[in-house]
CSV table of C-alpha atoms and ligand atoms in Angstrom, one decimal:
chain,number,residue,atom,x,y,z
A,52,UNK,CA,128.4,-24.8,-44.9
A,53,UNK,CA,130.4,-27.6,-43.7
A,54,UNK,CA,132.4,-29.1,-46.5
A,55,UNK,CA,134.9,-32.0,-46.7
A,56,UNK,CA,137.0,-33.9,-49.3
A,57,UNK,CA,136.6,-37.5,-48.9
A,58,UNK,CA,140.5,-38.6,-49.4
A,59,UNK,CA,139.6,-42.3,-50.2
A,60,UNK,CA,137.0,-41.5,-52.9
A,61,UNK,CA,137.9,-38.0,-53.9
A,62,UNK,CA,134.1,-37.1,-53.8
A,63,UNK,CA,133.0,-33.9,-51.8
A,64,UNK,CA,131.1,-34.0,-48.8
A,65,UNK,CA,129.1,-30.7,-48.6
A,66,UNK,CA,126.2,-29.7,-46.1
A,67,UNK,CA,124.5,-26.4,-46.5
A,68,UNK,CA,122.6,-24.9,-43.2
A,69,UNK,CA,120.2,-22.2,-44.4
A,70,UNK,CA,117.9,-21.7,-41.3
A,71,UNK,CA,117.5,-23.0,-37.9
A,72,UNK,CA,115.4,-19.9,-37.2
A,73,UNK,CA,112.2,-22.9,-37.1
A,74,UNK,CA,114.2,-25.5,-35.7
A,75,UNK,CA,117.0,-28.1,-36.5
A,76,UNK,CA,118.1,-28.1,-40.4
A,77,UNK,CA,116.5,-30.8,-42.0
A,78,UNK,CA,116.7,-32.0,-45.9
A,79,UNK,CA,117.8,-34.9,-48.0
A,80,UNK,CA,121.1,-36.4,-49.4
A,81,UNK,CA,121.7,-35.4,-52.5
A,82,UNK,CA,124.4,-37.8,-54.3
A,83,UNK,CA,125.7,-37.4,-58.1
A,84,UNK,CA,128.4,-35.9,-60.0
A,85,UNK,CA,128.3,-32.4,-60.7
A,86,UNK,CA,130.6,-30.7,-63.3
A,87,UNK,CA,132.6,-28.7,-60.9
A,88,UNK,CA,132.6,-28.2,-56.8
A,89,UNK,CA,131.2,-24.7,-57.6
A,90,UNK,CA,127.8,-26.2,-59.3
A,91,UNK,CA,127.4,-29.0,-56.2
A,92,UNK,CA,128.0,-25.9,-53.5
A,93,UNK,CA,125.4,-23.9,-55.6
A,94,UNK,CA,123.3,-26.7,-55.7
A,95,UNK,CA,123.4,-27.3,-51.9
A,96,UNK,CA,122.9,-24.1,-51.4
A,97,UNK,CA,119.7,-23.2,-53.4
A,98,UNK,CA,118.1,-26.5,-52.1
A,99,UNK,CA,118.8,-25.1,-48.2
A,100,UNK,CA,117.3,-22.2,-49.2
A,101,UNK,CA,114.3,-24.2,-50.3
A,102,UNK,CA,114.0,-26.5,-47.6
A,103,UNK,CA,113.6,-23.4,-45.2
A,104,UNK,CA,110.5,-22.1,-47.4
A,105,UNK,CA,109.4,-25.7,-47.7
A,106,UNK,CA,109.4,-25.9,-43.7
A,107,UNK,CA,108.2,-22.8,-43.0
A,108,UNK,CA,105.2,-23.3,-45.2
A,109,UNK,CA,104.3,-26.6,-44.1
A,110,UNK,CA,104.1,-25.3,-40.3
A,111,UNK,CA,106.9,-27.6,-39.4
A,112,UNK,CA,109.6,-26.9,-36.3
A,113,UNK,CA,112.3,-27.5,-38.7
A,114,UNK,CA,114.5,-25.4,-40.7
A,115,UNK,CA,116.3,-25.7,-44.0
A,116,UNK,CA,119.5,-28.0,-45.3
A,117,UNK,CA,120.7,-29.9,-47.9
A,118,UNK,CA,123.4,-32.4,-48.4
A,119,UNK,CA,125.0,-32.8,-51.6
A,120,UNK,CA,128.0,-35.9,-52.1
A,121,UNK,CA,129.7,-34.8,-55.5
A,122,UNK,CA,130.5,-38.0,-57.0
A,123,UNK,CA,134.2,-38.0,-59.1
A,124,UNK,CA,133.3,-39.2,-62.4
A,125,UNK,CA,135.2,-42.8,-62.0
A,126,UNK,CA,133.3,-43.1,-59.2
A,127,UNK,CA,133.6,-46.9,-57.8
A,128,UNK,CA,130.5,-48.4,-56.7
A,129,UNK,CA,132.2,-50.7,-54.0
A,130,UNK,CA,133.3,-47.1,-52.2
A,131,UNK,CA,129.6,-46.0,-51.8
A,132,UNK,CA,128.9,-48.0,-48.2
A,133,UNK,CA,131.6,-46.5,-46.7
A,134,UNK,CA,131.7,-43.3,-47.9
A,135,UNK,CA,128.3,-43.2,-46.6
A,136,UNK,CA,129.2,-44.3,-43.5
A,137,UNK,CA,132.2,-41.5,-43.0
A,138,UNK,CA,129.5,-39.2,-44.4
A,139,UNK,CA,127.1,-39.9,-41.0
A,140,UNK,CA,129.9,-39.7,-39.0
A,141,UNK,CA,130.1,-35.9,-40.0
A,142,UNK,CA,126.5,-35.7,-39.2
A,143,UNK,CA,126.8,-37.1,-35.7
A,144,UNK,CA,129.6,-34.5,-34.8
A,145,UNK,CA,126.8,-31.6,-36.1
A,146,UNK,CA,124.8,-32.6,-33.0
A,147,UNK,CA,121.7,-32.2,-34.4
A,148,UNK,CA,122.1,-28.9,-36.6
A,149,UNK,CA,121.6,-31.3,-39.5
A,150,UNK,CA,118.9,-34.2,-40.4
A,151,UNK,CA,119.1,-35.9,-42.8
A,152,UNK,CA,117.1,-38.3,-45.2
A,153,UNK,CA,117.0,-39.7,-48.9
A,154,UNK,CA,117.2,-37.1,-52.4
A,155,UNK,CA,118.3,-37.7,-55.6
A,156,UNK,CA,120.6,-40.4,-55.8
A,157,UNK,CA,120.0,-41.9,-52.3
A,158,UNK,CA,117.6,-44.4,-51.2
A,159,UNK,CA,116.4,-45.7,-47.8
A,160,UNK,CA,119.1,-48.5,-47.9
A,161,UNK,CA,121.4,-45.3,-47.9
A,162,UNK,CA,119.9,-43.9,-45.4
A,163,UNK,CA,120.0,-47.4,-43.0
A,164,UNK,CA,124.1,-46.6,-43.7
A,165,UNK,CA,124.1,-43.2,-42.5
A,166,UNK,CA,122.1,-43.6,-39.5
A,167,UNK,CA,124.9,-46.8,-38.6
A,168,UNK,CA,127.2,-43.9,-37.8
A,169,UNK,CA,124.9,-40.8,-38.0
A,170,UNK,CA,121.8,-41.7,-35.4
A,171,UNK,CA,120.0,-40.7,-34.7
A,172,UNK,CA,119.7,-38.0,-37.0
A,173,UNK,CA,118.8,-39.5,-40.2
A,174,UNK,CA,115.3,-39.9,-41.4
A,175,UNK,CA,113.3,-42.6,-43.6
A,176,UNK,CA,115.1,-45.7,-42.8
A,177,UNK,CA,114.2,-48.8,-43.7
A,178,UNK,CA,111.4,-50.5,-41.9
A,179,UNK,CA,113.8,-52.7,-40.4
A,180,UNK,CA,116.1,-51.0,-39.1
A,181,UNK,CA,112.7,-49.0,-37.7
A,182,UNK,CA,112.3,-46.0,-40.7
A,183,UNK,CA,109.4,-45.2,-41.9
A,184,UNK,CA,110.5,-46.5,-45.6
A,185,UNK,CA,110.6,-44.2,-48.7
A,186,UNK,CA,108.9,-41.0,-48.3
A,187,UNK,CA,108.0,-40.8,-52.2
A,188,UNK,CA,104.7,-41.9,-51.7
A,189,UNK,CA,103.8,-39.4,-49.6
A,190,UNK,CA,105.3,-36.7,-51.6
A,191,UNK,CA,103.0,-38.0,-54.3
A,192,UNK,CA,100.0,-37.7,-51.9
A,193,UNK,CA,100.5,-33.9,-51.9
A,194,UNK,CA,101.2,-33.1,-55.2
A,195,UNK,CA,98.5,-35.0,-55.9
A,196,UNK,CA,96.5,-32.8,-53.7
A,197,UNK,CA,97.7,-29.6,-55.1
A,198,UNK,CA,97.2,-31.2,-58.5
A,199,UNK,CA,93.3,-31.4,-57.7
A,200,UNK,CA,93.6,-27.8,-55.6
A,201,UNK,CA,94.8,-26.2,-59.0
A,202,UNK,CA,92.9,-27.5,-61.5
A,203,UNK,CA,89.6,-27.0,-59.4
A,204,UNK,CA,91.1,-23.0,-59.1
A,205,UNK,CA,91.6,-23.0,-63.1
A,206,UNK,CA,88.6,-25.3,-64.5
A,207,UNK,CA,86.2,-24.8,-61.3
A,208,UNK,CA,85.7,-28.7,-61.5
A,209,UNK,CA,86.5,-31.3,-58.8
A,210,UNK,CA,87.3,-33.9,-60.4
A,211,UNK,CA,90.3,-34.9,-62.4
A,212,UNK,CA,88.2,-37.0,-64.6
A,213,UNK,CA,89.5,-36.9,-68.2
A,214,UNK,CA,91.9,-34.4,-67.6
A,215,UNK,CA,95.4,-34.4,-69.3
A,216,UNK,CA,98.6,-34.6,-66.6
A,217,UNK,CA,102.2,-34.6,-67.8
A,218,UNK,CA,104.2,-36.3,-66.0
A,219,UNK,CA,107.9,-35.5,-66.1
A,220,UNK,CA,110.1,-38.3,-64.6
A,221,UNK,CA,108.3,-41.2,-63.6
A,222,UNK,CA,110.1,-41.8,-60.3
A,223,UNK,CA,109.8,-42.4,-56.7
A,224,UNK,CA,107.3,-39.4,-57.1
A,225,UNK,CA,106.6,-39.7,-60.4
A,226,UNK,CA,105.2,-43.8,-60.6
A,227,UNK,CA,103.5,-43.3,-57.3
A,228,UNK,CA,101.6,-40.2,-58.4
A,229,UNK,CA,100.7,-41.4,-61.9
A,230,UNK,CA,98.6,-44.1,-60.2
A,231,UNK,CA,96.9,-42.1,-58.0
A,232,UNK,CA,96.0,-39.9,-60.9
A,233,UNK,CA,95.1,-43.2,-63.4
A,234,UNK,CA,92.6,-44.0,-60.1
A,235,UNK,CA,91.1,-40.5,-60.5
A,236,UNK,CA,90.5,-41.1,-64.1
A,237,UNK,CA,93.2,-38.4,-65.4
A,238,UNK,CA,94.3,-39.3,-68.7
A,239,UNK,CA,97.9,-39.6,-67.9
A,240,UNK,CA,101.5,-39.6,-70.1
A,241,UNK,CA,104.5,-39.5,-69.1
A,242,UNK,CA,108.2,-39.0,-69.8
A,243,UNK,CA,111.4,-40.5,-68.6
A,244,UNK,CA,115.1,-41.0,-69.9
A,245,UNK,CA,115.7,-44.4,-68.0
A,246,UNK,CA,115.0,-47.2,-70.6
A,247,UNK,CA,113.8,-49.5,-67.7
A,248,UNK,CA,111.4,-47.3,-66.6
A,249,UNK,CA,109.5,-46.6,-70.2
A,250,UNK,CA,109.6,-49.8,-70.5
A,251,UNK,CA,107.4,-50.4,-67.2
A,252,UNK,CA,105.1,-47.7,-68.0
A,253,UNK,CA,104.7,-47.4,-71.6
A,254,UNK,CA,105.2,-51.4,-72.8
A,255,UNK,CA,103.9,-52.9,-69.9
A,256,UNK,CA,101.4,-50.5,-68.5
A,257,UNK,CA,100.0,-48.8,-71.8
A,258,UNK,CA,101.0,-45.0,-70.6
A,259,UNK,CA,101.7,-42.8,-73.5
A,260,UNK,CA,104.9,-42.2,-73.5
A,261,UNK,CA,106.1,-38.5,-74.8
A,262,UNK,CA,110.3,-38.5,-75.8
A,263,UNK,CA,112.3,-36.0,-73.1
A,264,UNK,CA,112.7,-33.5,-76.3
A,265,UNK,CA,109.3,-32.9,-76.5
A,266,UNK,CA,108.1,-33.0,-73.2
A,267,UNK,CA,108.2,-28.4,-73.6
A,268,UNK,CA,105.8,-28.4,-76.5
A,269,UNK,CA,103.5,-31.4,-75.8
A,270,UNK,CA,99.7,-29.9,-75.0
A,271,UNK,CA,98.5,-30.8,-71.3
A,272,UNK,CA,96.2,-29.5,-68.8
A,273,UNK,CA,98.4,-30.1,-66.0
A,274,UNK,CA,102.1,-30.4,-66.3
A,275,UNK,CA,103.9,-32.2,-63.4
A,276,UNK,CA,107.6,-32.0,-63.5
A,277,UNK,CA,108.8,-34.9,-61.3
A,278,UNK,CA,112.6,-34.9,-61.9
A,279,UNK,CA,115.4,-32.6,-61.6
A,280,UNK,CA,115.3,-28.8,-61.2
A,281,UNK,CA,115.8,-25.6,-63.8
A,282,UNK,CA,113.0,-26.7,-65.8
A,283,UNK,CA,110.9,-23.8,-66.0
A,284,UNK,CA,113.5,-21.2,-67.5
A,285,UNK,CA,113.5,-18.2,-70.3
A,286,UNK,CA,113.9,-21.1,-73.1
A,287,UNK,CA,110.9,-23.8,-72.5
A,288,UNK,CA,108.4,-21.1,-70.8
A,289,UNK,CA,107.8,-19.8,-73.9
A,290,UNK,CA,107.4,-23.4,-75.6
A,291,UNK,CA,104.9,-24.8,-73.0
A,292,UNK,CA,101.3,-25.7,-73.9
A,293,UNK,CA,99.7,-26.2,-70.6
A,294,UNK,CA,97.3,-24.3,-68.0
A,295,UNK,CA,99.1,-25.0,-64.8
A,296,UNK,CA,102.2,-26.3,-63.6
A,297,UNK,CA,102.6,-28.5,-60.4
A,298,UNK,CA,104.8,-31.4,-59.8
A,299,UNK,CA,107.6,-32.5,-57.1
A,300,UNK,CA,111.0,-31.3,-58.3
A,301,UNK,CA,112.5,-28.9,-55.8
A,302,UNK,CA,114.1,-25.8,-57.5
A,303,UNK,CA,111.7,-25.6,-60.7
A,304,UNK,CA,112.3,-22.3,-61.6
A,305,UNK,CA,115.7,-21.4,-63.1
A,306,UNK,CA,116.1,-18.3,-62.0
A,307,UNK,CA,113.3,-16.1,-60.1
A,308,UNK,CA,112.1,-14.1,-63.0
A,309,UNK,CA,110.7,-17.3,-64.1
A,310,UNK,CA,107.8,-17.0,-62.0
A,311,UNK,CA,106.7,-13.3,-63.5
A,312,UNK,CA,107.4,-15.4,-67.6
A,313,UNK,CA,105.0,-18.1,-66.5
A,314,UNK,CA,102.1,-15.5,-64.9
A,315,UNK,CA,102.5,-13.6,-68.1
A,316,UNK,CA,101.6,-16.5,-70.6
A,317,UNK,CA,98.8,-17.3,-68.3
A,318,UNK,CA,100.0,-20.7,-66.7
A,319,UNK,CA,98.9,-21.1,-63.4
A,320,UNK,CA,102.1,-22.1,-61.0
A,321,UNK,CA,101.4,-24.2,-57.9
A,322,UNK,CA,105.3,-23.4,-56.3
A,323,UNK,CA,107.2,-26.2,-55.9
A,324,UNK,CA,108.3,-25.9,-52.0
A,325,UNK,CA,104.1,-26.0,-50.9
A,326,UNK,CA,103.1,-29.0,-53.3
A,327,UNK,CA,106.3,-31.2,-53.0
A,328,UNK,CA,106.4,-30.6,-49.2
A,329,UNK,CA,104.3,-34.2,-48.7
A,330,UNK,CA,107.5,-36.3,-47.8
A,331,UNK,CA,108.7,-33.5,-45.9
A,332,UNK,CA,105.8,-33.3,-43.5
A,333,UNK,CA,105.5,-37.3,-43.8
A,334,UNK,CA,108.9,-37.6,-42.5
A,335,UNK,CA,109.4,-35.1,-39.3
A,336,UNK,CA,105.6,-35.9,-38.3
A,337,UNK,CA,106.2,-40.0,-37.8
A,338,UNK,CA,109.5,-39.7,-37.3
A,339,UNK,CA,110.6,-36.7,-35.2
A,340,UNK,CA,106.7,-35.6,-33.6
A,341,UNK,CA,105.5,-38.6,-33.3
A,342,UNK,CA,102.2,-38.3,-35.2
A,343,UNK,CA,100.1,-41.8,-36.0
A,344,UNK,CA,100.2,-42.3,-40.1
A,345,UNK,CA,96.5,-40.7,-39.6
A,346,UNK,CA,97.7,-37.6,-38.6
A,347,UNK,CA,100.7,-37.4,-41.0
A,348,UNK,CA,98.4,-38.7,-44.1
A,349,UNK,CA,95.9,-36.0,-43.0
A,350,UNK,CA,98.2,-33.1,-43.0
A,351,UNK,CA,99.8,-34.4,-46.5
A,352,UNK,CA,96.4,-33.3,-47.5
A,353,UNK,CA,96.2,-29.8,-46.0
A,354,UNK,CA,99.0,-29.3,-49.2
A,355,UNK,CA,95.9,-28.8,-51.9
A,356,UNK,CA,94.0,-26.0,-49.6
A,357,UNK,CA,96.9,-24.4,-48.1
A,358,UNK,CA,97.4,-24.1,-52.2
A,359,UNK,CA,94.2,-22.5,-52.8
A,360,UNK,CA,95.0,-20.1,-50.0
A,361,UNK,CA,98.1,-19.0,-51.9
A,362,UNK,CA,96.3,-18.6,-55.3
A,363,UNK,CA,93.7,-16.2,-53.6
A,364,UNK,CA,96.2,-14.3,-52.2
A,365,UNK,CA,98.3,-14.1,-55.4
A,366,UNK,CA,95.1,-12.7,-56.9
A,367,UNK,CA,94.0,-10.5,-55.0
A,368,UNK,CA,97.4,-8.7,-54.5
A,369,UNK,CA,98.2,-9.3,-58.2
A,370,UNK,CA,101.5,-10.9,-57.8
A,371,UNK,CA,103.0,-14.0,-58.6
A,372,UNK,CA,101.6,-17.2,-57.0
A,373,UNK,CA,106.0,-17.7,-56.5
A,374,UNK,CA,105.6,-14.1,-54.7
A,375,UNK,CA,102.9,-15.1,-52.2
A,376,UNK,CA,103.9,-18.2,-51.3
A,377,UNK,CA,107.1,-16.7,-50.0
A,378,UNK,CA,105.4,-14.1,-48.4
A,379,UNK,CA,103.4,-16.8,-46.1
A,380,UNK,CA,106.4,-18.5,-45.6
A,381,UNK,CA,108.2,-15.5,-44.8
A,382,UNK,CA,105.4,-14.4,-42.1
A,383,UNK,CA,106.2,-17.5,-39.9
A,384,UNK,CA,110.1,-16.9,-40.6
A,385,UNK,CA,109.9,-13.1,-39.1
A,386,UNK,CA,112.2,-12.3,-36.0
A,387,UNK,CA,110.0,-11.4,-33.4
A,388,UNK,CA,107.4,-13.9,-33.8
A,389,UNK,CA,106.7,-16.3,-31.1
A,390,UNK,CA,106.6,-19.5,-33.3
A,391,UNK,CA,109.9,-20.9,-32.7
A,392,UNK,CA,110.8,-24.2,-31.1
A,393,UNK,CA,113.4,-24.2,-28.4
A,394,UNK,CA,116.5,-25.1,-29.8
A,395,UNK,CA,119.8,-25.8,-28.5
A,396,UNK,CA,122.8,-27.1,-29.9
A,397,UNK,CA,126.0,-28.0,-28.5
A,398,UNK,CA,128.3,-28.6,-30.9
R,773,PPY,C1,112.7,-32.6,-49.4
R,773,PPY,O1,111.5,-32.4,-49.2
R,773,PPY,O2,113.2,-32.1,-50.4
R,773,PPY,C2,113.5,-33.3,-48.4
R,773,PPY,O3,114.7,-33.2,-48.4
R,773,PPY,C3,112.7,-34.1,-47.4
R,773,PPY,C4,113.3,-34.2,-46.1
R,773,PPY,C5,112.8,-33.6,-45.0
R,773,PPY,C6,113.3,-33.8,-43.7
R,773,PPY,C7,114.5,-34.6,-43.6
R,773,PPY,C8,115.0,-35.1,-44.7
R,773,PPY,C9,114.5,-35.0,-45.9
């Protein structure tokens, strides 16, 4: 962990470095306020932790990290550029240990700041300043993929014709991947606590909007949660009314026993470090390994059968779908294995 007060803002800096077992750390920038330090380290931490499965299972020469900048609450706008800029200063100095790009609460322009002071380790810039943009899209490639993977393992059907998709939070991930599922002919409603954006959707677009109170109870095939994490937990597992879970918020499950509660009401749960992996893979491949957007766009889409791969393997060993994709992930993380990238740091 590298953590720093920021004097002139009062906000805390914090950078968690899980793995580099795989190769450099990489994950977002996470920027909000949190009730206490505590809850932003165990934040940073959990999402580290993440990123390193996410990796891993997704084949990438990366390991896990996570930024979080706890915001005071009387946070002042006008500080954000150059906190941001002190922020990728302390990036720079980790050499390479850390890279970065947008999360919750930062955007590409963000990122364009960072990378003034942090290049060059600072992923999804703005086109202009030569990134390769927002990275939602393609997270909403492979959910979308692992939306189809799932509900052909449940329903046996290939296409998504007709069938009913929750969508939690329409977002960066969210918008873009209710459109692709509109395209598919899913019959698609949604859920959001930004006035602007049920506005868009529900007024503008016709979507059928279902208030954040009752997103728990409201009957679905697929439910996608696209926002923030803890969703699954001991309280709305029991409420849910859908056959499968899959959607692009990182840390879904409260706590790990949620995985066991949603394989014993039957619900079918795509884990959220393989199908929200899209941006991930979009990222390091066009912007770190060079890969044409053919290459990146096709390996997006290796997220729906590498899916399918855990769900047979959840079945036949009778564990949780949670349990198996860990244990793949877990196979390429073993000491011994040949499968590392050299990786040197001098810090
Ligand atoms: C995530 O998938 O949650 C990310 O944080 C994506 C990512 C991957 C690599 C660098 C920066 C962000």
């Amino acid at each position: 962990m590298v953590i720093r007060r920021d004097a002139p803002t009062d906000a805390w800096i914090i950078i968690a470095i899980h793995s580099t077992r795989l190769g450099p750390a990489a994950g977002g920038t996470r920027m909000k306020s949190y009730l206490d330090v505590p809850a932003a380290l165990q934040d940073a931490l959990r999402l580290a932790e993440g990123m390193t499965y996410k990796m891993a299972a997704a084949e990438l020469p990366r390991g896990g990290g996570k930024a979080v900048i706890a915001l005071p609450p009387d946070f002042d706008t006008a500080a954000r550029p150059s906190l941001l800029r002190r922020y990728g200063e302390l990036i720079h100095q980790l050499g390479g240990t850390y890279h970065t790009g947008p999360d919750v609460g930062t955007s590409s322009e963000d990122m364009d700041l960072i990378a003034e002071t942090g290049a060059p380790y600072v992923h999804a810039r703005t086109a202009s300043r030569g990134g390769s943009g927002s990275s939602g899209p393609a997270t909403a490639l492979g959910v979308y993929s692992g939306i189809q993977a799932t509900w052909e393992w449940i329903s046996a059907q290939t296409s998504l014709a007709g069938v009913r998709v929750l969508v939690q939070g329409a977002g960066t991930v969210g918008g873009p991947l209710m459109d692709r599922l509109l395209e598919a002919g899913a019959q698609v409603s949604f859920s959001d606590v930004e006035e602007t954006v049920v506005r868009r959707y529900r007024d503008e677009r016709g979507l059928t909007f279902v208030p954040p109170e009752q997103v728990y109870e409201t009957e679905c095939d697929i439910f996608a949660p696209c926002a923030l994490g803890g969703v699954l937990n001991r309280e709305t597992i029991p409420r849910l009314k859908c056959r499968a879970v899959a959607g692009s918020a990182n840390n879904q499950l409260a706590e790990p026993e949620d995985a066991e509660r949603l394989w014993a009401r039957g619900i079918l749960y795509a884990p959220d470090f393989v199908v929200n992996a899209g941006g991930a893979i979009a990222l390091t491949g066009l912007e770190a390994l060079g890969w044409p957007e053919t290459e990146a766009e096709s390996r997006v889409k290796e997220i729906g059968p590498r899916l399918r791969r855990i769900y047979e393997m959840a079945a036949a060993q009778g564990i949780t779908t949670e349990a198996a994709a860990r244990k793949m992930a877990e196979a390429r993380l073993e000491p011994g294995r040949m499968n590392q990238m050299p990786h040197v740091t001098v810090l």
